Short mmCIF file of C-alpha atoms and ligand atoms in Angstrom, two decimals:
data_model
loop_
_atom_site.label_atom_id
_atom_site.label_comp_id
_atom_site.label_asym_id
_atom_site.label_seq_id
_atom_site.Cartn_x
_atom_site.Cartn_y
_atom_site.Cartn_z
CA UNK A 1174 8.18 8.10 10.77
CA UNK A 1175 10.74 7.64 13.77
CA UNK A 1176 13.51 10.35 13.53
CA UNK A 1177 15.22 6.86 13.66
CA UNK A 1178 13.77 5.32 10.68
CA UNK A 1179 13.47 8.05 8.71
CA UNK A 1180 17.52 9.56 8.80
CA UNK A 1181 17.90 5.67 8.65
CA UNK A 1182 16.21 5.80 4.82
CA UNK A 1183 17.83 9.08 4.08
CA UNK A 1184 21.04 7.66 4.54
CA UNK A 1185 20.40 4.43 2.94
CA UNK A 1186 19.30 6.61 -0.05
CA UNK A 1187 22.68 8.60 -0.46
CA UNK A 1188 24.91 5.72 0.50
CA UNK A 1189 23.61 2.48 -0.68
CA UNK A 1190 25.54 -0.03 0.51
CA UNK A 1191 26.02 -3.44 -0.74
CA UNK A 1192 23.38 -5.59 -1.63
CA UNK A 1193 22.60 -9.13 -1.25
CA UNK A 1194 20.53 -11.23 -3.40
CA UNK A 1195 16.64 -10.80 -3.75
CA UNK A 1196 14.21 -13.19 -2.07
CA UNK A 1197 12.78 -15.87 -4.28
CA UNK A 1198 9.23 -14.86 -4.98
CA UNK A 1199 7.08 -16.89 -7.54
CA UNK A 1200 6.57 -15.95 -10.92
CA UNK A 1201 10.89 -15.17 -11.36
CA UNK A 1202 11.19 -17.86 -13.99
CA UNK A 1203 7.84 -16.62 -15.85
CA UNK A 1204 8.41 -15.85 -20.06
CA UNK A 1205 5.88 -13.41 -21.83
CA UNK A 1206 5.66 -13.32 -25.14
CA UNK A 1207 7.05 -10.22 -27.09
CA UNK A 1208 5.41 -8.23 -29.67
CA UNK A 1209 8.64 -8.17 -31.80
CA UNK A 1210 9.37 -12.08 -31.78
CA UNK A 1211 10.37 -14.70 -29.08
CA UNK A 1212 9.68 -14.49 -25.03
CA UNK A 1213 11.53 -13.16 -22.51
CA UNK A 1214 11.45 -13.32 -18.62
CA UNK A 1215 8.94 -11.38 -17.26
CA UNK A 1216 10.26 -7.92 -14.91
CA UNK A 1217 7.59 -7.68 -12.29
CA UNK A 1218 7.94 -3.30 -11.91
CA UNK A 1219 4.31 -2.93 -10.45
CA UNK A 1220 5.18 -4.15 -7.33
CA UNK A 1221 2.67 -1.02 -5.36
CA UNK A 1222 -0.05 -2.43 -7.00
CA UNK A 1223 0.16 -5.71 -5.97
CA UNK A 1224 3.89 -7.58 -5.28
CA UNK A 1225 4.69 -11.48 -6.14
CA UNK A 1226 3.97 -14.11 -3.23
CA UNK A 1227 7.20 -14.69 -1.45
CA UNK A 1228 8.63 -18.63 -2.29
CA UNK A 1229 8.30 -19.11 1.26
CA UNK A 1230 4.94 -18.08 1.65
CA UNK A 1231 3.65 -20.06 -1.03
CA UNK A 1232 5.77 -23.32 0.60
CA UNK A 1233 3.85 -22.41 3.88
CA UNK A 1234 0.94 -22.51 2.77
CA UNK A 1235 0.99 -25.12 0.64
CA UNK A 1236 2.62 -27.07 3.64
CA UNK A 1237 -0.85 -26.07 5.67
CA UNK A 1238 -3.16 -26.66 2.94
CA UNK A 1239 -3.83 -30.13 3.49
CA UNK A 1240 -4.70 -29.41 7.47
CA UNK A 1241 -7.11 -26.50 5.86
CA UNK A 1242 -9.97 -26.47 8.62
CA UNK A 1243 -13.00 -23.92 9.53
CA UNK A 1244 -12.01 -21.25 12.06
CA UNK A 1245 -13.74 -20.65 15.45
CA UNK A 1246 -16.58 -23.38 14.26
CA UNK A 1247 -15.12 -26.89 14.44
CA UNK A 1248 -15.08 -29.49 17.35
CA UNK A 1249 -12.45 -31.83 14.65
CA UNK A 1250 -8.98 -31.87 15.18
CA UNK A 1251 -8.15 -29.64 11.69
CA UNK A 1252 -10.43 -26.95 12.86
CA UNK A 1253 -8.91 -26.77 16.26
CA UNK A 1254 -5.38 -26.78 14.30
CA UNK A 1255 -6.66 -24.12 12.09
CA UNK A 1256 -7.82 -22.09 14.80
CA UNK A 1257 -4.78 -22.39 16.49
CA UNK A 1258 -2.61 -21.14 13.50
CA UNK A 1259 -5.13 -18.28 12.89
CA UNK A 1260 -4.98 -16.97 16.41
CA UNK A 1261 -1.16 -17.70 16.13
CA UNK A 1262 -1.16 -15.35 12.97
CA UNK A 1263 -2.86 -12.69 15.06
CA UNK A 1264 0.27 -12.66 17.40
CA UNK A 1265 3.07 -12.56 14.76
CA UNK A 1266 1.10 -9.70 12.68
CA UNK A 1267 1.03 -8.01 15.96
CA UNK A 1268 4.73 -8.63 16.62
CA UNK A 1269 5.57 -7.50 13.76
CA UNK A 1270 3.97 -4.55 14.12
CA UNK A 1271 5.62 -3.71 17.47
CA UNK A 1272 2.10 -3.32 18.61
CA UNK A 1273 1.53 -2.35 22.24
CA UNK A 1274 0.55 -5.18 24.60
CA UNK A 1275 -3.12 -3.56 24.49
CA UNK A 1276 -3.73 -3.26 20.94
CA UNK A 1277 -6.01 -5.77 18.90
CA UNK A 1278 -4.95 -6.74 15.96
CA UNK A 1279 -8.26 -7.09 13.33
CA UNK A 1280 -8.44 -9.38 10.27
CA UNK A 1281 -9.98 -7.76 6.86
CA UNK A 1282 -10.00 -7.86 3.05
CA UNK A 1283 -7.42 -5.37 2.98
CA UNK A 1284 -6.49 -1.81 3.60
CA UNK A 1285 -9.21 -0.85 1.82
CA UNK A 1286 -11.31 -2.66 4.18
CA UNK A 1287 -9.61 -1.53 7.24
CA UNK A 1288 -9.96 1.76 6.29
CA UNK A 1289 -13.41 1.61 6.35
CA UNK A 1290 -13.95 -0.50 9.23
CA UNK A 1291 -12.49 1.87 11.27
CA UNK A 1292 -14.54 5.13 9.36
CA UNK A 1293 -17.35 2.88 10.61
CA UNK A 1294 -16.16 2.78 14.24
CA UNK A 1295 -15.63 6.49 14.74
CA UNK A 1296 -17.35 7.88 17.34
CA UNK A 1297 -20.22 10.40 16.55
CA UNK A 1298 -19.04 13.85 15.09
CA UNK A 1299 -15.36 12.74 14.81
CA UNK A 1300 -13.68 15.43 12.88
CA UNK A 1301 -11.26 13.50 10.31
CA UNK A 1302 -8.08 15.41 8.86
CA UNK A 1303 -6.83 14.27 5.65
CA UNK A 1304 -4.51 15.43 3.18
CA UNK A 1305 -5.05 15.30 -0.32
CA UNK A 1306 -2.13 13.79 -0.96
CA UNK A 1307 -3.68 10.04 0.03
CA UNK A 1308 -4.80 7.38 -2.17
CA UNK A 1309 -8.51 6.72 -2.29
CA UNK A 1310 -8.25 4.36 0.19
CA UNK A 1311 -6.95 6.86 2.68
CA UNK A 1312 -8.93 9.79 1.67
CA UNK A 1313 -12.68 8.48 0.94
CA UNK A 1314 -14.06 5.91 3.65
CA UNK A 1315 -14.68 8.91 5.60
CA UNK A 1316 -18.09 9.65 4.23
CA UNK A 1317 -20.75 9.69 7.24
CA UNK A 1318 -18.27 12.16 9.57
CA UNK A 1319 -17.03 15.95 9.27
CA UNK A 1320 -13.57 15.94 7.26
CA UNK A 1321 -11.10 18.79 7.14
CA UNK A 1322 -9.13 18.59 3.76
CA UNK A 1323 -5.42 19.40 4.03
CA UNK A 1324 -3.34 20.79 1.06
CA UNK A 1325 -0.74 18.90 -0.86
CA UNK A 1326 2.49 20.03 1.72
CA UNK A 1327 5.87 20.45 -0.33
CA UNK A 1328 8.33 19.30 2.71
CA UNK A 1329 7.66 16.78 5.52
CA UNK A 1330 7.97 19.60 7.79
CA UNK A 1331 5.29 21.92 5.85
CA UNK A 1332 2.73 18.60 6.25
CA UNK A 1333 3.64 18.60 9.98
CA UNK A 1334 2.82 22.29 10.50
CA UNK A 1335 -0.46 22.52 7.89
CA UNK A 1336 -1.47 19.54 10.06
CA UNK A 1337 -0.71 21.85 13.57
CA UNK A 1338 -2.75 24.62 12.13
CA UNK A 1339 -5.59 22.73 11.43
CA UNK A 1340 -5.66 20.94 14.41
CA UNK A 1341 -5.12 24.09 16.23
CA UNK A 1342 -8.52 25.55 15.11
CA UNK A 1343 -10.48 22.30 16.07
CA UNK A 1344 -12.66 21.83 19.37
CA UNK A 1345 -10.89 20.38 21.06
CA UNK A 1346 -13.26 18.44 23.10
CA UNK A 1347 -14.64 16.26 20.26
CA UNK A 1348 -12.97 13.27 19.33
CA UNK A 1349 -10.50 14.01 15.71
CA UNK A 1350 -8.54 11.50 13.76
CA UNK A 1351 -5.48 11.44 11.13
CA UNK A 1352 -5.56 9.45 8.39
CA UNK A 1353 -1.76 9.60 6.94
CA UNK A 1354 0.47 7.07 4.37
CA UNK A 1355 3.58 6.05 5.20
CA UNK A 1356 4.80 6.04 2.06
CA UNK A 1357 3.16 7.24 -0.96
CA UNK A 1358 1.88 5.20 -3.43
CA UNK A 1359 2.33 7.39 -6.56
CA UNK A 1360 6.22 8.85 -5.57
CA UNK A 1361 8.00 6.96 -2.74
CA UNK A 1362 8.56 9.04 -0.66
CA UNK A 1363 8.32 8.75 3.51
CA UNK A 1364 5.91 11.14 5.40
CA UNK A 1365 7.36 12.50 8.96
CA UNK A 1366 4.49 9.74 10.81
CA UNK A 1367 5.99 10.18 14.16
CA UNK A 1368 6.02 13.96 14.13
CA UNK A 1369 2.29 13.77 12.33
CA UNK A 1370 1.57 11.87 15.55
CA UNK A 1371 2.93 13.67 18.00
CA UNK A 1372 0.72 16.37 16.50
CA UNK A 1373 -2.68 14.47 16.53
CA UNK A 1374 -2.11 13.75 20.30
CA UNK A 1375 -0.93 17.03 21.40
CA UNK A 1376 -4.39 18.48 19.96
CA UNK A 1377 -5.99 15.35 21.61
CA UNK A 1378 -6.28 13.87 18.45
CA UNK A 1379 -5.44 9.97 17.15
CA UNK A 1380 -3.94 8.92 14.23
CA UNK A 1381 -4.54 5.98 11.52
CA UNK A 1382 -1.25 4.69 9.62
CA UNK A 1383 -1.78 3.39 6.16
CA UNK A 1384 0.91 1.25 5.58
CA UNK A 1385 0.24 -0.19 2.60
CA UNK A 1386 3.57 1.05 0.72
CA UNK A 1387 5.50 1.31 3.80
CA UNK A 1388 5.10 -2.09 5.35
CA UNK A 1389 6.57 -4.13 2.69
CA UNK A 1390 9.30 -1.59 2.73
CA UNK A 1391 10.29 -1.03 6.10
CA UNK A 1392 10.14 -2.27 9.53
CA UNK A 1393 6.99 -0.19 11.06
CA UNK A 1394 6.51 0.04 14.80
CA UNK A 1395 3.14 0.91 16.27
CA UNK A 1396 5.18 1.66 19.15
CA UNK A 1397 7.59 3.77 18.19
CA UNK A 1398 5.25 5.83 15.48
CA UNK A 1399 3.19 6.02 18.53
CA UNK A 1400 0.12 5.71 15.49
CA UNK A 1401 -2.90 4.39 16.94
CA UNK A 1402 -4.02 2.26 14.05
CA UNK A 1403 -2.34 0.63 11.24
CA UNK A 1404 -3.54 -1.03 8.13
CA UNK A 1405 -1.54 -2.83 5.58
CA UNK A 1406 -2.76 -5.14 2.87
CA UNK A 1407 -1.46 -9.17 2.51
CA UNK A 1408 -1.02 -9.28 -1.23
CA UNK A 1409 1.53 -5.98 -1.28
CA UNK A 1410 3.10 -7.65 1.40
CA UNK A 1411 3.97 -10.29 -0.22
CA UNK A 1412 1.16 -12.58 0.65
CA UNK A 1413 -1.54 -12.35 -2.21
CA UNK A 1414 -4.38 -14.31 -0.35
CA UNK A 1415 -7.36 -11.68 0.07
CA UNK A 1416 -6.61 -10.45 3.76
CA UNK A 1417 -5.35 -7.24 5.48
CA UNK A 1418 -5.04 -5.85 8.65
CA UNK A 1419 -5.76 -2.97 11.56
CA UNK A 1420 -4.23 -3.02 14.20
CA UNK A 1421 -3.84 -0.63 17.35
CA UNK A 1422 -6.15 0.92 19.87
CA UNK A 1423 -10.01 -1.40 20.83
CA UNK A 1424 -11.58 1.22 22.61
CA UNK A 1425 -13.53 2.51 19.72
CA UNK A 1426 -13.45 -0.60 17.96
CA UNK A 1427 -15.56 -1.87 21.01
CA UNK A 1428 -17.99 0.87 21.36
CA UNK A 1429 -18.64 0.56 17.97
CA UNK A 1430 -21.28 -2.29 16.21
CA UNK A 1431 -19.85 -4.62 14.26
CA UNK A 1432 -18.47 -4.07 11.01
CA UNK A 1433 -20.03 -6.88 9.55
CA UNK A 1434 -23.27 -8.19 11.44
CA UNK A 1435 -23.70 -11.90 11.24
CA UNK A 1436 -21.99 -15.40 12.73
CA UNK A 1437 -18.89 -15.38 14.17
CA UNK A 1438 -19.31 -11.18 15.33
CA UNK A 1439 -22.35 -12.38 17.70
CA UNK A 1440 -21.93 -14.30 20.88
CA UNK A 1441 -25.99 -14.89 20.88
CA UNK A 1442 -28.94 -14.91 19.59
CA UNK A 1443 -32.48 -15.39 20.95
CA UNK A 1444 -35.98 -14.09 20.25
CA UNK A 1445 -37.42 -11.74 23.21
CA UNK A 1446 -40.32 -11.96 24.16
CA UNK A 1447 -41.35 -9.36 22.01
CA UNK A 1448 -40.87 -11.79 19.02
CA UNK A 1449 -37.80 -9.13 18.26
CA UNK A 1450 -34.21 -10.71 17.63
CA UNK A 1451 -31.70 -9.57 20.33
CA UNK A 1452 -28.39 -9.98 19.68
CA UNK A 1453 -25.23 -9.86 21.95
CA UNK A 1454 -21.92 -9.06 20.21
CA UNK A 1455 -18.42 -10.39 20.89
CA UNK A 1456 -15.91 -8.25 22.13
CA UNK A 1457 -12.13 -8.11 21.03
CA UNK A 1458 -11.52 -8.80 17.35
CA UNK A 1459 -14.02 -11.10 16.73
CA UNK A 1460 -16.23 -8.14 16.82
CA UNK A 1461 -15.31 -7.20 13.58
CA UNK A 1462 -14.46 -10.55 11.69
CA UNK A 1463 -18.49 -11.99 11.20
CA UNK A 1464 -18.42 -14.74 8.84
CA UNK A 1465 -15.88 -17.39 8.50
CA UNK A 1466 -12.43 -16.11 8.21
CA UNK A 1467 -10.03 -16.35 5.55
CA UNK A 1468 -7.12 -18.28 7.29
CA UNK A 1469 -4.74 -19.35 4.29
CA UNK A 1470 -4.79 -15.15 3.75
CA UNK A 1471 -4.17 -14.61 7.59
CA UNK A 1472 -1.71 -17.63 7.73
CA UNK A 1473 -0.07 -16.04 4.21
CA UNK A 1474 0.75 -12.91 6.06
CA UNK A 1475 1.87 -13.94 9.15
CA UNK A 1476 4.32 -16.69 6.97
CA UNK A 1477 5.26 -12.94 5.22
CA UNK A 1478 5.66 -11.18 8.40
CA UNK A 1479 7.82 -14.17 9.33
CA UNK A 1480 10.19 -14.35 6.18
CA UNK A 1481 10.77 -9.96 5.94
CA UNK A 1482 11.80 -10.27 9.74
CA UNK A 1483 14.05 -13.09 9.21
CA UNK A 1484 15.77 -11.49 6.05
CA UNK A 1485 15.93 -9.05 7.87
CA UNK A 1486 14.82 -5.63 7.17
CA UNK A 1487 18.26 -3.40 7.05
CA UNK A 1488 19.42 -6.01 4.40
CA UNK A 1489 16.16 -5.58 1.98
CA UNK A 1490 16.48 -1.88 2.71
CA UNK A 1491 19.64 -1.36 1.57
CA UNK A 1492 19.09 -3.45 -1.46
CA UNK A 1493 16.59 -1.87 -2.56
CA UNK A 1494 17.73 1.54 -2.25
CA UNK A 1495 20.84 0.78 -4.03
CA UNK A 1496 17.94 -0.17 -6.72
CA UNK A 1497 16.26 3.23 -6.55
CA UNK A 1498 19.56 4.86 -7.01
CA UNK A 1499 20.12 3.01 -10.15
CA UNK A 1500 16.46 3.63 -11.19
CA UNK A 1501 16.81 7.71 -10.40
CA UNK A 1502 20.28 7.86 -11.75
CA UNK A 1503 19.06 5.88 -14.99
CA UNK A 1504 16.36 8.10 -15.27
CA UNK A 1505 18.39 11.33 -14.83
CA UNK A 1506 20.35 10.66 -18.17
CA UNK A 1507 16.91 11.01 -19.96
CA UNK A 1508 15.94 14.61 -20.07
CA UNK A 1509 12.60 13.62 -21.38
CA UNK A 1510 11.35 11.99 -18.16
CA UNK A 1511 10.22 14.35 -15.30
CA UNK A 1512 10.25 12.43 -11.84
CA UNK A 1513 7.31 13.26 -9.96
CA UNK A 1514 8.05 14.55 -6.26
CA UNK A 1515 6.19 16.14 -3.79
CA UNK A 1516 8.89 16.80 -1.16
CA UNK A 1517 12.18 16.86 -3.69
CA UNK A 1518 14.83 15.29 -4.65
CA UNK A 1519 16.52 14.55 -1.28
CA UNK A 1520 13.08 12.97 0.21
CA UNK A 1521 13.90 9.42 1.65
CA UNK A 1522 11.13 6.86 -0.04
CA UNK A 1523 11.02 3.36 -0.87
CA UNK A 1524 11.31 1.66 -4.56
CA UNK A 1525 8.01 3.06 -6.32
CA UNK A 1526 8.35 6.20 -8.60
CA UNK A 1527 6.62 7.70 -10.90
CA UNK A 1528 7.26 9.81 -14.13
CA UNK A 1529 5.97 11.43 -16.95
CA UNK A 1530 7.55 11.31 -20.32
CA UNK A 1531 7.97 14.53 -22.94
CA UNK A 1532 6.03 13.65 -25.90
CA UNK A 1533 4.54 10.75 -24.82
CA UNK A 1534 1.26 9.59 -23.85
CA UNK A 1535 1.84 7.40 -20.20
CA UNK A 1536 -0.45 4.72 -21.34
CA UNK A 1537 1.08 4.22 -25.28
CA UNK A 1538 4.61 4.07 -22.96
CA UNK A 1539 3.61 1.45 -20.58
CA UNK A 1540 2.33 -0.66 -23.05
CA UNK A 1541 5.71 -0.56 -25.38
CA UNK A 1542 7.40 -1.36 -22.11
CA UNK A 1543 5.40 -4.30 -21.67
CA UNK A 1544 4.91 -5.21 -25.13
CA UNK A 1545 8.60 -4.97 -26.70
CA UNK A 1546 10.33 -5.32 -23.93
CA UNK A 1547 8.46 -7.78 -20.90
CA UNK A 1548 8.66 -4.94 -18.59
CA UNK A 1549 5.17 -4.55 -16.24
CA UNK A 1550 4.97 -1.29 -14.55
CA UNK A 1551 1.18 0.69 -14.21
CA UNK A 1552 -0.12 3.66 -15.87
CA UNK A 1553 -2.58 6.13 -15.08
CA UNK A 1554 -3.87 8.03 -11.54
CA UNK A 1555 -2.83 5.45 -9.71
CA UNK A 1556 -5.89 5.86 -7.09
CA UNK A 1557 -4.84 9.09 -6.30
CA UNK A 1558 -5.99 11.66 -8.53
CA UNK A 1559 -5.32 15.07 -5.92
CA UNK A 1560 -2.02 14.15 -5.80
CA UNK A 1561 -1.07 12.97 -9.43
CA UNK A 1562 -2.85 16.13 -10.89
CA UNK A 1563 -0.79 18.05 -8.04
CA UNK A 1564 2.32 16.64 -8.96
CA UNK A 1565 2.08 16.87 -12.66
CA UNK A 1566 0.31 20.67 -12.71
CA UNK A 1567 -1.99 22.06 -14.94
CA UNK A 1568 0.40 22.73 -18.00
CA UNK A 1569 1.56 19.24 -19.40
CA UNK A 1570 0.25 17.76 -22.53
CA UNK A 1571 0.36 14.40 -23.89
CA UNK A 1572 -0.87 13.25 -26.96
CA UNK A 1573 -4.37 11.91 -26.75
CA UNK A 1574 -3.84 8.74 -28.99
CA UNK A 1575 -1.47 6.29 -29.01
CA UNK A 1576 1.96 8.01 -30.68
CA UNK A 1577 -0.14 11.17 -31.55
CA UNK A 1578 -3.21 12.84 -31.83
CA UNK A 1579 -5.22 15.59 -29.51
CA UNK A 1580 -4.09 16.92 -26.58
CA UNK A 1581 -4.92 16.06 -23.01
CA UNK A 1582 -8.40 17.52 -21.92
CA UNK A 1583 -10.16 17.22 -18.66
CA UNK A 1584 -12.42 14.45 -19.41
CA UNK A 1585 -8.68 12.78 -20.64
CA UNK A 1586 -6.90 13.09 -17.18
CA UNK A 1587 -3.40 12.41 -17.49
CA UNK A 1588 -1.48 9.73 -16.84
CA UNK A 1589 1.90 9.20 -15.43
CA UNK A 1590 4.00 6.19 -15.45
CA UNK A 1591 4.86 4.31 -12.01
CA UNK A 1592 7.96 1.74 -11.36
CA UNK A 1593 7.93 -0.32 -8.24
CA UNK A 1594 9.82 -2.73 -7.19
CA UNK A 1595 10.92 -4.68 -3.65
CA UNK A 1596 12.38 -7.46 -2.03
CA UNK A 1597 12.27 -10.21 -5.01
CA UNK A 1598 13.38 -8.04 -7.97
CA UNK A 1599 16.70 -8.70 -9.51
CA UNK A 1600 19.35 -5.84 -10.75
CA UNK A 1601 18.17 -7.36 -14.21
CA UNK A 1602 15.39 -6.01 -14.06
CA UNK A 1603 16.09 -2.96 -12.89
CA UNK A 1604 18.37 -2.95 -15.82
CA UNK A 1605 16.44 -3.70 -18.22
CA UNK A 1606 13.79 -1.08 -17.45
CA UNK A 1607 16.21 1.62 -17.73
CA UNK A 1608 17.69 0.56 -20.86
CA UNK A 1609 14.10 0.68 -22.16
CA UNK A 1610 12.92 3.65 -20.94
CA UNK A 1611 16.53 5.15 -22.98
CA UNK A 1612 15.95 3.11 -26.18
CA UNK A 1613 11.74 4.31 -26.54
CA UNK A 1614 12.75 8.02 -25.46
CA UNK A 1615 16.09 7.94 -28.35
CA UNK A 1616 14.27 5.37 -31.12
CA UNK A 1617 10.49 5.42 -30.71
CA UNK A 1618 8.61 2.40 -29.96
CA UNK A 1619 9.25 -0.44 -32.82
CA UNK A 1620 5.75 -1.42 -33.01
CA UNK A 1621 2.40 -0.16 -33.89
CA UNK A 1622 -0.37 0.50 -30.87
CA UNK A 1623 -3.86 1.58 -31.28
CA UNK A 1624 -6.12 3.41 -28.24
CA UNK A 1625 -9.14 0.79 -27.02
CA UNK A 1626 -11.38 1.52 -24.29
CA UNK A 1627 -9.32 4.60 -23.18
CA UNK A 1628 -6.23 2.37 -23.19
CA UNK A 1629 -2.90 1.44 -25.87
CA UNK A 1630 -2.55 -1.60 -26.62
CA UNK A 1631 -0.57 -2.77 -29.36
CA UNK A 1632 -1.69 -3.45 -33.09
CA UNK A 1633 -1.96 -7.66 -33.44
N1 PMP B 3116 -3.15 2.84 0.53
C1 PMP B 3116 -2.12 2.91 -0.32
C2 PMP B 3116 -1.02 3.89 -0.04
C3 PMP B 3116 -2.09 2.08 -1.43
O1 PMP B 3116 -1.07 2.15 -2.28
C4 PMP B 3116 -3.15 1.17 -1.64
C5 PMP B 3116 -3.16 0.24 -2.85
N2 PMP B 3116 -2.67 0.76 -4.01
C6 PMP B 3116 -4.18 1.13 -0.72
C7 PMP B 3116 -4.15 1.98 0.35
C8 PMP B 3116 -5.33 0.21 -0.89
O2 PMP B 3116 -4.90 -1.09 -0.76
P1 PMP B 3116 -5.89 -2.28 -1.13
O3 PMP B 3116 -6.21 -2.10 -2.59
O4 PMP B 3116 -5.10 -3.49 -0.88
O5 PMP B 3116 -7.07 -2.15 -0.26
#
């Protein structure tokens, strides 16, 4: 995080300042049947797992969908069009990213599947440095090279200097890369990237940003960070059409073999004389993008990069901190729900938190939420199961079963509870949620739930 950006959240967390309206997203006028009798408007809380498609993405590409062509492939006029809008996508992502003028900016599935593109691509016995603070995403694609596992820091600053250390005692004549969040998944809060980068290269070492919780949250610069990758997904940006991105350096995307082997990834293909096939592989992103691309997901996030930008990012920051505040302050009047926080109470973070609540199991909680009161936030480990079981320590207990029953045991792992919320959410929601979270802490739930497969779900 830029000194910038990060006092910038810090502040907007103290001080929120006034907020404008949310952006339209789909799925605002939505009703979901309640347990108790009658509907009410659904309140979209899971927002880190995957958020609502912004209006104006969904207008976009419906507006494209009739020109829908094949990518890279087609001599007709709607392929050329589509190419055109796909390669156009690759410049706004990169824009967007403040990426250098050198950087390549690489389609995938996701983060997920940047992640591991990029695993793939490092170069023989490249030591990795992870902390095991990151969601699986983050922490596993690293499989085939040498990883140093960092412990759960308790400030920014103490992840900065554990990170040092480590990369202190490395050679340092092999190549090393971080893999760090931007913003955690499972509490919010904003890790010091620009000072984690100005590590890695001062020990000769590069650095991977995931941004999957950040980028829909805040304005990231490749530049600025000075990170040498970035992923983000599409669909918690806004855009739910089954792409993602990396971005940043091509050196070692070059060196490396494709990703994916097959059309579009090779430039030819002939038999030797050998009778062996030899293959010659594109360079530059193509490289990595065999088989035919998904261009309404590309053309989806470039429309979201687009609409963020033009809202404008200190607007949908300051909103949405002066929703957290509500959220933490709403929280705070419930003794029974513990916050989970890594780096305290003053951490800046974005508008996902998660909690535990005295007495009750996470999952039987979630599902009275949703069930009595049209509220849909996530329960359980939240793909990160080092850091949850970090955060929540060794001594909590929650009932077993719905409303009751055995403890938790390790073959049980606990839940918590996670809230998250961005640029489309109204203050009713917000509202809402915390007047439910009071009412099931004070009164109970009103209904009946029963555990299946591992999971409450109420009694119909
Ligand atoms: N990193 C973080 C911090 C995430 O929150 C997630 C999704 N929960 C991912 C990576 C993986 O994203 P995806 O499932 O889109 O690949």
């Amino acid at each position: 995080m830029s000194a910038h950006l990060y006092a910038e959240a810090h502040t907007a967390c103290r001080a929120p300042a006034d907020h404008a309206a949310p952006l339209p997203v789909l799925g605002s006028e939505v009703s979901v049947p309640l347990v108790t009798g009658g509907e009410v408007g659904y309140a979209a809380l899971d927002y880190a797992a995957s958020a609502p498609a912004l209006q104006r993405v969904w207008e976009d590409v419906a507006a494209y969908a009739p020109y829908y062509g094949s990518v890279h492939r087609g001599a007709g006029y709607l392929s050329q069009l589509s190419t055109d809008l796909f390669e156009a996508s690759r410049r706004t992502v990169a824009e967007f990213l403040d990426c250098r003028p050198e950087d390549q900016v690489v389609f995938t599935r996701s983060t997920t599947d940047s992640l591991n593109l990029l695993a793939a691509a490092l170069p023989a016995d490249c030591q990795v440095f992870v902390f095991e603070t990151e969601h699986h995403a983050s922490l596993l694609p690293w499989r085939d090279s040498p990883v140093t596992w960092l412990d759960a820091p308790h400030s920014p600053a103490a992840a900065v200097a554990a990170l040092e250390s480590a990369l202190a005692d490395r050679d340092p004549h092999g190549p090393a890369l971080v893999c760090v969040t931007g913003a955690s998944n499972v509490t919010g809060e904003l890790w010091p990237v620009a000072e984690l980068a100005a590590a890695a290269h001062a020990h000769g070492a590069r650095i991977v940003l995931d941004a999957a919780q950040l980028a829909p949250h805040h304005p990231v610069s490749v530049r600025e960070l000075d990170v040498d990758w970035v992923a983000f997904s599409g669909h918690k940006l806004y855009a739910p059409f089954g792409s993602g991105v990396l971005a940043g350096r091509s050196d070692w995307l070059q060196r490396a073999e494709p990703y994916l082997a097959g059309g579009g990834a090779s430039r030819t293909v002939a038999r030797a004389e050998d009778g062996t096939v030899q293959v010659q592989w594109h360079t530059g992103a193509a490289r990595h993008e065999a088989g035919s691309p998904n261009v309404v997901g590309v053309y989806a996030i470039a429309s979201a990069c687009r609409a963020l930008t033009e809202a404008g990012f200190d607007g949908l920051v300051a909103r949405e901190q002066a929703l957290l505040a509500r959220v933490r302050a709403g929280l705070a009047q419930v003794p029974q729900v513990r916050v989970l926080s890594l780096f305290g109470d003053d951490a800046p973070r974005v508008g996902v938190l998660s909690f535990l609540v005295e007495g009750w199991n996470s999952s039987h909680f979630a599902a009275a939420l949703s069930a009595e009161y049209g509220i849909g936030v996530r329960d359980g480990l939240f793909c990160a199961h080092p850091l949850v079981r970090t955060l929540v320590g060794g001594d909590e207990h929650q009932p077993g079963e719905c409303g009751g029953g055995a403890a938790n045991s390790a073959d049980r792992p606990l839940n918590a509870i996670r809230v998250s919320f961005g640029a489309g959410t109204p203050d009713e929601h917000i509202e809402r949620f915390v007047g439910a979270v009071a009412s099931l802490v004070r009164d109970g739930a009103r209904w009946r739930y029963r555990t299946e497969a591992g999971r409450c779900v109420p009694e119909l």
